[in-house]
XYZ file of C-alpha atoms in Angstrom:
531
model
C -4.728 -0.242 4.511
C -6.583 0.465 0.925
C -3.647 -1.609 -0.607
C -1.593 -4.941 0.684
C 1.302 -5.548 -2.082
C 3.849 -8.753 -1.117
C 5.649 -10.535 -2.987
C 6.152 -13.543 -0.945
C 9.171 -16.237 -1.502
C 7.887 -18.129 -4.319
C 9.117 -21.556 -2.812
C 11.359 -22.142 -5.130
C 13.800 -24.414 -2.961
C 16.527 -21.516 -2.914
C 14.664 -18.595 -0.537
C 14.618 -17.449 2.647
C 11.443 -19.305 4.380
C 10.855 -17.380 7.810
C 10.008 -19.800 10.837
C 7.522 -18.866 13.929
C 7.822 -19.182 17.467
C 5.563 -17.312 18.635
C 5.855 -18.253 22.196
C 8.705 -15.901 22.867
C 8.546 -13.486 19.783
C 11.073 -10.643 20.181
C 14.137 -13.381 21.217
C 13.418 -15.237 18.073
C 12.891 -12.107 16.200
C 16.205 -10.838 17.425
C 17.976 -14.504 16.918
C 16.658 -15.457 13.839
C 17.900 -11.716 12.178
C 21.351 -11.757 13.790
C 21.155 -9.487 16.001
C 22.164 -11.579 19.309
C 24.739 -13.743 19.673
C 24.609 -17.409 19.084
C 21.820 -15.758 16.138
C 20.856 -18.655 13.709
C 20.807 -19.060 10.068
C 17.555 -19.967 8.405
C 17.856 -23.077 5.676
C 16.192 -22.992 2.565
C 12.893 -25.440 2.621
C 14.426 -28.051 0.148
C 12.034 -29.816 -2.116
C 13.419 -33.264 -0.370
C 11.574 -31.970 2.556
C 8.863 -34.259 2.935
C 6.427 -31.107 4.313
C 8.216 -29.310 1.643
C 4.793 -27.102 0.561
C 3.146 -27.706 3.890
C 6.239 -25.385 5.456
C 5.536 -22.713 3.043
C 1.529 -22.146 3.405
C 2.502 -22.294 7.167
C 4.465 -19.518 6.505
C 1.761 -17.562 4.862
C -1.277 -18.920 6.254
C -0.535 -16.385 9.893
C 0.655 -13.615 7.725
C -2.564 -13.313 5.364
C -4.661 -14.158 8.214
C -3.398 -10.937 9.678
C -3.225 -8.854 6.269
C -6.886 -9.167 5.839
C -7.890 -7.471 9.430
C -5.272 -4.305 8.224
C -7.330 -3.827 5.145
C -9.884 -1.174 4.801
C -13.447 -2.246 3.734
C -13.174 -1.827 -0.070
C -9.257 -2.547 0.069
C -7.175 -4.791 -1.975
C -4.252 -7.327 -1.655
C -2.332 -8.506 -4.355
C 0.362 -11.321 -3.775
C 3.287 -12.192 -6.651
C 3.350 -15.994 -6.745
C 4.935 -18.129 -9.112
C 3.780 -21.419 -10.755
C 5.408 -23.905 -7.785
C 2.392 -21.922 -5.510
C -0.420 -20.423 -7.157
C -2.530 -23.422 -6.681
C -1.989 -23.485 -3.562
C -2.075 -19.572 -2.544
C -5.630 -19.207 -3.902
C -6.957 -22.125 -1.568
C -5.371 -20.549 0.825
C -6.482 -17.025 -0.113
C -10.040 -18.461 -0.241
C -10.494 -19.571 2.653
C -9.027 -16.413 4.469
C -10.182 -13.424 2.675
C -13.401 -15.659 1.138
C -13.942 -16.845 -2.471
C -16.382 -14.712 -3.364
C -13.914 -12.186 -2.711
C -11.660 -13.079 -5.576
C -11.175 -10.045 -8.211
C -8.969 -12.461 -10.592
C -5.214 -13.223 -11.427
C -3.099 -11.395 -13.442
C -0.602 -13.073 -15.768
C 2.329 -11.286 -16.165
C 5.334 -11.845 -18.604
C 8.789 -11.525 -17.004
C 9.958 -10.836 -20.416
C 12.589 -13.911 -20.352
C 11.891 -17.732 -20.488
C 13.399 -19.722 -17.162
C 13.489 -23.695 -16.844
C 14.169 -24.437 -20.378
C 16.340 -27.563 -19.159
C 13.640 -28.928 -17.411
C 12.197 -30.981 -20.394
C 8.832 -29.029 -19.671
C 7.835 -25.990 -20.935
C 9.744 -23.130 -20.295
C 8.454 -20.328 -17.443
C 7.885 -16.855 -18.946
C 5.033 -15.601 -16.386
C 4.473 -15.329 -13.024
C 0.984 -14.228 -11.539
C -0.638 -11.997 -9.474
C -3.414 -12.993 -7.049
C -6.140 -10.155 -6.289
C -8.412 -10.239 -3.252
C -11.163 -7.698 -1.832
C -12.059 -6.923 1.678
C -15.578 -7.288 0.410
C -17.340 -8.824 -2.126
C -19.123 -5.914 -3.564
C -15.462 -3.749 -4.296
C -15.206 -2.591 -7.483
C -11.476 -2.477 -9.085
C -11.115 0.894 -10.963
C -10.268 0.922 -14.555
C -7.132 2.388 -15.402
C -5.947 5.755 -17.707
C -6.577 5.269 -21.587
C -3.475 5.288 -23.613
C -2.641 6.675 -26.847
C -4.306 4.136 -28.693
C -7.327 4.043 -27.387
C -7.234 8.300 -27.093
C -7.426 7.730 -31.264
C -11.049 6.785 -31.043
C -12.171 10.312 -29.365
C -11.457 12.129 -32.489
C -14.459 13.936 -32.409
C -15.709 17.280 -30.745
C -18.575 19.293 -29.808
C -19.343 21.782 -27.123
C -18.477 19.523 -23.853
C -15.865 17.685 -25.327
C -13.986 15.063 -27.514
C -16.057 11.865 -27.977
C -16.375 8.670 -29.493
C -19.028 6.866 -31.110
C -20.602 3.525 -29.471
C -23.126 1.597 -31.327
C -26.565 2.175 -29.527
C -26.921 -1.656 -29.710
C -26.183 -3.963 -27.339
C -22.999 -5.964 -28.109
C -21.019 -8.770 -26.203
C -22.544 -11.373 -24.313
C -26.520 -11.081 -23.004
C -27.196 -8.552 -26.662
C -30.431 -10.588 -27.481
C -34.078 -9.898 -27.126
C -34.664 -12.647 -24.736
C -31.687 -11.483 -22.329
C -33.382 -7.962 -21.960
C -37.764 -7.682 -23.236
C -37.511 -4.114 -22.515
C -34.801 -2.892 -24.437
C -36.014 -4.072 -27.443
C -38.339 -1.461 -29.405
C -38.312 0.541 -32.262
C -36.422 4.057 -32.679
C -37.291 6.607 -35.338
C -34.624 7.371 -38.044
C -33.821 11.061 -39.503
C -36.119 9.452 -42.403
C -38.984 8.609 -39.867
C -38.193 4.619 -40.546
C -38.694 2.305 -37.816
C -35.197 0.510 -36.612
C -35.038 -2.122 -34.637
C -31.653 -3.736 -32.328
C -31.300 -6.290 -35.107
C -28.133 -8.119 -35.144
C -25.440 -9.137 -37.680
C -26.592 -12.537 -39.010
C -30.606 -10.888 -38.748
C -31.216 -12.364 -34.853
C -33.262 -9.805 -32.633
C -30.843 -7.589 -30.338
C -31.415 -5.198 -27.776
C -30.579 -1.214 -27.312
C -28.480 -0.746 -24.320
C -30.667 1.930 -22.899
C -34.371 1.285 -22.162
C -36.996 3.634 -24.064
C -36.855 6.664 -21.159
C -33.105 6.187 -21.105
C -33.333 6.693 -24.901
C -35.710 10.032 -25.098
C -33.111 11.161 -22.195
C -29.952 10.535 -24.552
C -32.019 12.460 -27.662
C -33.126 15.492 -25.399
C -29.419 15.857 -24.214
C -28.061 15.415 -27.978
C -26.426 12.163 -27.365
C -27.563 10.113 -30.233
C -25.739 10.484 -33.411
C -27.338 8.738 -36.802
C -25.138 7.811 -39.580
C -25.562 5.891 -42.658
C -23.791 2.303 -42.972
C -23.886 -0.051 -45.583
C -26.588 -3.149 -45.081
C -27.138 -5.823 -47.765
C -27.107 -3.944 -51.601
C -27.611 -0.387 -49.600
C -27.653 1.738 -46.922
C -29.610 2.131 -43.669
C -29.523 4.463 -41.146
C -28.085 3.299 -38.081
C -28.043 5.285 -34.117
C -24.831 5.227 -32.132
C -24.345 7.110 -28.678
C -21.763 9.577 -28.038
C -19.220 8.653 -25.298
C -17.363 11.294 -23.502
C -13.230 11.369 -22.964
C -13.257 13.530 -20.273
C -13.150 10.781 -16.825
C -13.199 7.537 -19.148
C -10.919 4.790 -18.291
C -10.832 0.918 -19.371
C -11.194 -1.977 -17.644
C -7.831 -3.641 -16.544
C -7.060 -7.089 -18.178
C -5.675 -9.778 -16.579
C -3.000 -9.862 -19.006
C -0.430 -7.459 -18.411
C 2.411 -8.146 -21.130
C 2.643 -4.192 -21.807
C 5.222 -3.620 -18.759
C 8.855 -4.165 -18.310
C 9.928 -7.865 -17.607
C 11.717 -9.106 -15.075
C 15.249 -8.258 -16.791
C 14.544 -4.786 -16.876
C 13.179 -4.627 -13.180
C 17.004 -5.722 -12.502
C 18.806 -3.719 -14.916
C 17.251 -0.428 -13.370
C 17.923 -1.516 -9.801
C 21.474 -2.027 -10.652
C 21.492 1.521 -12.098
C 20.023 2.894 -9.233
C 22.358 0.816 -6.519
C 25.811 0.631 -8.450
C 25.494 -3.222 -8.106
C 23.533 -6.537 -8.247
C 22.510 -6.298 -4.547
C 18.989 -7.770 -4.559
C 17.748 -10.965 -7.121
C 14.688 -10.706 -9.181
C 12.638 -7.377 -8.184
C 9.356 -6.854 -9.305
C 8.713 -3.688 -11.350
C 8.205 -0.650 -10.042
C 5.350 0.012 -12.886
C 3.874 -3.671 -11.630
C 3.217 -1.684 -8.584
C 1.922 1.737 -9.322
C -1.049 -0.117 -11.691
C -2.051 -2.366 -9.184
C -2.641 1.116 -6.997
C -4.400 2.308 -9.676
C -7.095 -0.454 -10.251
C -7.636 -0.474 -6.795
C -11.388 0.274 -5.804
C -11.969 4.502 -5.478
C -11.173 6.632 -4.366
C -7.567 5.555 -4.663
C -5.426 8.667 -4.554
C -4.868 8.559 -1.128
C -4.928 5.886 1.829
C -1.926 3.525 2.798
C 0.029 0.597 0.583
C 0.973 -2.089 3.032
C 3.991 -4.561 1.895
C 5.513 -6.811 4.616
C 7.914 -8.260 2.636
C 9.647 -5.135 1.682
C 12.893 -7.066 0.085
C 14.467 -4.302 -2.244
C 11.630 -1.857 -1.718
C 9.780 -1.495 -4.759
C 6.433 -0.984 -3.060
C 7.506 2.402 -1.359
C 9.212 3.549 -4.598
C 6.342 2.816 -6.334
C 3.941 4.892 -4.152
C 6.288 7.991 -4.555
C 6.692 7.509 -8.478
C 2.705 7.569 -8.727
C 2.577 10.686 -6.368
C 4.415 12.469 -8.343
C 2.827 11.969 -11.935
C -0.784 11.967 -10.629
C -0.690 14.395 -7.359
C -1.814 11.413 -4.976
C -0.946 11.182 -1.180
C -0.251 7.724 -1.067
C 1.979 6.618 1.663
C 3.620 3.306 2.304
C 4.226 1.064 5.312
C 7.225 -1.545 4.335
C 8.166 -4.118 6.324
C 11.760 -6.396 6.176
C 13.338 -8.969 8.356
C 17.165 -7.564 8.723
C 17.800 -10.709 7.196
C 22.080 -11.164 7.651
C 23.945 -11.663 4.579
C 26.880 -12.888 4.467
C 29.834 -12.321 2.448
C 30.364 -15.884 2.336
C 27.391 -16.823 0.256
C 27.544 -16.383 -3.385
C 24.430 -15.074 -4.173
C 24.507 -12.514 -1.241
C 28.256 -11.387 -1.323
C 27.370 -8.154 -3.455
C 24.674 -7.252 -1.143
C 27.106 -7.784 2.004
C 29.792 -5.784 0.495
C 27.413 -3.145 -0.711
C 26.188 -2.637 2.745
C 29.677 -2.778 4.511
C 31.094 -0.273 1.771
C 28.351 2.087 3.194
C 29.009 1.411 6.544
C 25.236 -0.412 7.497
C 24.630 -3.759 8.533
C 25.146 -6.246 6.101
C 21.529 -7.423 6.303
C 18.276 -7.065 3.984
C 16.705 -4.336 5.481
C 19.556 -2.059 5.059
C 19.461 -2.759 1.366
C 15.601 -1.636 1.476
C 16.653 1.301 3.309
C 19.270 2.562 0.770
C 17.349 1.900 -2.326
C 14.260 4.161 -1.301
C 16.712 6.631 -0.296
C 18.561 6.879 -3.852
C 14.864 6.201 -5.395
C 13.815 9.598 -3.480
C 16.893 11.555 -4.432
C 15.986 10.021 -8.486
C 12.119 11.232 -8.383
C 13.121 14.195 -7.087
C 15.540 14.937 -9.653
C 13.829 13.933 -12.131
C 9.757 14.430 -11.904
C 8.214 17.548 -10.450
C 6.510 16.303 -7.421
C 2.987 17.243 -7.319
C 1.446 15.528 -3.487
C 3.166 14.055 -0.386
C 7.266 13.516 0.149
C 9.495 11.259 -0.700
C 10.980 11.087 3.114
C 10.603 8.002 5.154
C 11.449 6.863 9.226
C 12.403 3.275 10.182
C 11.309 1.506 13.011
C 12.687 -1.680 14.721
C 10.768 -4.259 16.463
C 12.513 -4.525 20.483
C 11.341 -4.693 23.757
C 9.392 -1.517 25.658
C 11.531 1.289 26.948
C 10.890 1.217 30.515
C 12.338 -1.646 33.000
C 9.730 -4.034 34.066
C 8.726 -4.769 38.066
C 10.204 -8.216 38.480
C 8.180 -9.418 41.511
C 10.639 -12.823 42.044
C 13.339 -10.066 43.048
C 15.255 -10.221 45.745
C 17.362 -7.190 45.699
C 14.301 -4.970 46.875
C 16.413 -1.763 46.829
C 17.682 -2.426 43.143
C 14.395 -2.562 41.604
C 12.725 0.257 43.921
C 15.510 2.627 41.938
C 15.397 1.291 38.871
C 11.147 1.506 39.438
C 12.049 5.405 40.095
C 14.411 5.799 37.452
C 12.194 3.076 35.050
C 13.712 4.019 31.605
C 16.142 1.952 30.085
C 19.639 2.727 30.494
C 19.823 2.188 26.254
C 17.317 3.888 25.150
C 16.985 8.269 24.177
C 14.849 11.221 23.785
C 13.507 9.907 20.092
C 12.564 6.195 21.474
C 10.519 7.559 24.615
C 8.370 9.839 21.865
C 7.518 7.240 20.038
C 6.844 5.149 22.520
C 4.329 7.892 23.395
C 2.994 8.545 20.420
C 2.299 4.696 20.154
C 0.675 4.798 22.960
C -1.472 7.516 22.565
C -2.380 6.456 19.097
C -0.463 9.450 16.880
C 0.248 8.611 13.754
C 4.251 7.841 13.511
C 4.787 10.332 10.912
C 3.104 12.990 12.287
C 5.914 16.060 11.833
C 8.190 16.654 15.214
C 9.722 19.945 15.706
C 12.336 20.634 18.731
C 13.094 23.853 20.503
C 14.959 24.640 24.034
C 12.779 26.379 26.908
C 14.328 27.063 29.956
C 17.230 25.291 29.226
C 15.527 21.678 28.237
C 14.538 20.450 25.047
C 10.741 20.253 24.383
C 9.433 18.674 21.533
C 6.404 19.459 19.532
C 4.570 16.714 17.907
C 1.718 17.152 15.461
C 1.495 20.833 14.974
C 1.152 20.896 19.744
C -1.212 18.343 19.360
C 1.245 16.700 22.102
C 5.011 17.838 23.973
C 7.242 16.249 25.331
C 9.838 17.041 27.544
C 12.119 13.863 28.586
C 14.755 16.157 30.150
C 16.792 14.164 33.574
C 16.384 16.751 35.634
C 13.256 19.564 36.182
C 14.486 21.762 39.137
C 11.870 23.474 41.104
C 13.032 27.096 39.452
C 12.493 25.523 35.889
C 8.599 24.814 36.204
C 7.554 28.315 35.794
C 9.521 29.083 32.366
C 8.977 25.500 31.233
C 5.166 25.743 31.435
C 4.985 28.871 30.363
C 7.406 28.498 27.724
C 5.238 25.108 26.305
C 1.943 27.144 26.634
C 3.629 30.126 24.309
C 5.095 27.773 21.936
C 0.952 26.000 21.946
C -0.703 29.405 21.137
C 2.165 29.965 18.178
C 0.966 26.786 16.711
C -2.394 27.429 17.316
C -3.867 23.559 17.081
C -7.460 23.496 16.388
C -8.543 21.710 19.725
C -5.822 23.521 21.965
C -7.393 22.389 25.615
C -6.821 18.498 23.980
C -3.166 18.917 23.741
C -1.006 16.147 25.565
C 2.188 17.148 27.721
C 4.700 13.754 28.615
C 7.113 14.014 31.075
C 9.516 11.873 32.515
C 8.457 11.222 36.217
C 12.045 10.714 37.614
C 13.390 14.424 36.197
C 11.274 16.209 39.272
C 13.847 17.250 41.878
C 10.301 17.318 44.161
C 6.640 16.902 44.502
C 6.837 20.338 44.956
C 8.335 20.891 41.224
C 5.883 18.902 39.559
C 3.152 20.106 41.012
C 3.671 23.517 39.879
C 4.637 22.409 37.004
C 1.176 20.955 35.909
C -0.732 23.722 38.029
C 0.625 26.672 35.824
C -0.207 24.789 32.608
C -3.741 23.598 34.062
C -4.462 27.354 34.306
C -3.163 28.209 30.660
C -6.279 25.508 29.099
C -4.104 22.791 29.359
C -6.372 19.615 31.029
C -5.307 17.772 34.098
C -5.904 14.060 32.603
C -3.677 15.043 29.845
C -0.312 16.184 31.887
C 1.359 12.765 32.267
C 4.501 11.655 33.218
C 6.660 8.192 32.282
């Protein structure tokens, strides 16, 4: 991943903490989320909790553990936290992804002031924790805006510019920080001119004396007259180009939408108040642009999705800058309930639409009306805005259960191994799981000989998960695959897969021919496979 967004509970005494058991994971999974009977209800971790902070970090400590071995080397994570936390999350953080690691927090306003009857001082930030795979990443500055575009108001030949002094300004400008770039440089006059500072103290350039000669061969350096005690003296500056300048990001962000906003656009985009407190989608899109180069492409991970402002935001960027972002977002289906206050909009949105009333669903429907908005509304210049879904369950096909006793049972259901419950669509992705495809690799279907075949990838793989493969319909079934190959064309055609369910064969006889009529067409032996 070149980008982990979450934005965790805060701990606030009021969310959703998630417990582990990881001894059994897909029962809890499926019990904690509702969807089993007898599923369970998760409390909120009360502050009269005596492990009250302890719970939370053993929340995230697993989680972030895990992020960091997802992230590319040069990748980023940034985690939302709020005061009750932040202390705690960068010891945490530390110790996980390494202090040295640490890029900074950013301090964001939420544009309204919370706790103001707590006889403290009132909240009106919340932060943003940044972490590097490695050390040595470099954060990448972000787009100049109009005000800072007013100081290139100049022009020549390659471009608009600005002008820098020549000296050295900031912290380390004096002689002693840097011997060597401290010399004399001739003025249009043929004076000598030294890096001498404001109150008279000896400066340095900010370019050696080769750099220098370089920048006046190359017409960089500019000389202009400024005022200096009852005159004037000629003073160099160096000519800074627009073209590929950025600035580097601050940690104060108080230029974006607050908090209020976030919520007053979600609402417009949902019809309702179905989700509490979103982040904003602009939050987002500049963290993926001060991510380390090059940062166009490559994939945002956030696995706590909630109202999905991490995918939205990935999309929105595409389409103003022509990236290829894409976005992996992860939510609990989280019940709501109709019966809780703060979640009866949510429920009722979700049952009006005829989903789930959980939080996942909500996720769901807001990136689909966020596509359907960025569509309509900005020209879309890389990638889609499409998405697929995925639920965590058990494996498709029925395991041997040695303890048996009803030997005949399992040898048919050992024949006939795929789960009564489960289609077409959940063996392919089984397969391409297993096989290591990407899961949104595009899938095209087409009938040959009767059975649907499915094309994954451009031919890179078919599949053909038909129940029944006579032996009359393995001559027009291979040959109908290797036709529909040599349309596609895929660059490494004798590397193409072919799955087939095993049970399907009417004979030995079927399946053999099968795979000997597509051996002969370039397709390889170890890749004909069956489930």
């Amino acid at each position: 991943m070149k980008l982990i967004y979450i934005d965790p509970p805060y701990n606030t005494g009021h969310d959703f903490v998630y417990p582990d058991n990881f001894q059994d994971s897909i029962k809890n999974y499926l019990e904690i989320t509702g969807q089993v009977e007898g599923g369970q209800k998760v409390s909120s971790n009360t502050e009269a909790s005596g492990r009250f902070h302890t719970d939370w970090l053993n929340m995230m400590y697993p989680r972030l553990k895990l992020a960091r071995s997802f992230l590319t080397h040069g990748g980023l994570i940034a985690i939302s936290i709020g005061d009750r936390e932040v202390a705690s999350l960068r010891r945490l953080c530390d110790e996980i992804f390494h202090e040295e690691c640490y890029k900074g927090m950013i301090i964001r306003t939420t544009g309204q002031t919370t706790g103001q009857d707590s006889g403290g001082l009132g909240a009106s930030f919340d932060y943003v924790v940044v972490y590097s795979h490695d050390a040595d990443a470099e954060l990448s500055g972000l787009p100049l805006d109009d005000h800072d575009l007013e100081r290139y108001e100049a022009e020549d030949a390659k471009g608009r510019f600005a002008l820098w002094q020549l000296r050295k300004t900031g912290s380390n400008d004096r002689r002693a920080d840097r011997p060597s770039m401290y010399y004399a440089v001739k003025s249009p006059d043929g004076d000598d001119v030294y890096p001498i500072g404001p109150s008279g103290y000896e400066s340095c350039w900010r370019f050696d004396s080769k750099g220098y000669a370089r920048l006046v061969a190359e017409d960089y350096i500019v000389w202009k007259k400024r005022p200096r005690g009852d005159g004037e003296q000629w003073w160099p500056y160096v000519k800074t180009y627009l073209e590929g300048r950025t600035k580097r990001p601050s940690p104060l962000w108080d230029d974006l939408d607050g908090s209020k906003k976030a919520s007053i656009d979600l609402r417009g985009l949902m019809g309702g108040s179905v989700f509490s407190n979103p982040k904003p989608v602009d939050l987002v899109k500049r963290l993926m642009q001060v991510a380390p180069e090059p940062n166009k492409d490559g994939i945002v991970f956030d696995f706590f999705a909630g109202s999905g402002v991490c995918a939205h935001a990935v999309w929105d960027l595409n389409s103003e800058d022509g990236g290829s972002r894409r976005c992996v977002a992860v939510q609990l289906p989280e019940p709501l309930s109709e019966d809780e206050k703060a979640e009866q909009e949510a429920a009722a949105f979700c049952t009006r639409l005829g989903h789930s009333p959980n939080v996942a669903e909500v996720t769901k429907e807001r990136l689909r009306r966020a596509g359907a908005l960025i569509a309509g509304s900005k020209p879309l210049c890389g990638g889609d805005l499409g998405f697929r879904v995925f639920k965590l369950d058990s494996g498709n096909l029925e395991p041997w259960d040695p303890a048996t006793k009803d030997v005949p049972s399992a040898i048919a259901k050992a024949v006939d191994n795929v789960k009564a419950d489960r289609n077409d669509d959940d063996l392919v992705f089984d397969v391409l799981l297993k096989t290591g495809l990407d899961l949104c690799v595009p899938i095209e279907s087409k009938k040959i000989a009767g059975k649907e075949v499915k094309s994954i990838g451009g031919g890179v793989l078919f599949t053909c998960f038909a129940s029944k493969i006579k032996a009359a319909d393995a001559e027009p079934l291979a040959l109908g695959i290797v036709k529909w190959r040599d349309e596609l064309a895929p660059a490494n055609p004798k590397e193409c897969r072919v799955v087939f369910r095993d049970s399907a064969f009417e004979s030995d006889v079927a399946k053999s021919n099968l795979a000997a009529i597509l051996k002969q067409h370039g397709f390889d032996e170890k890749l004909i496979a069956s489930l």
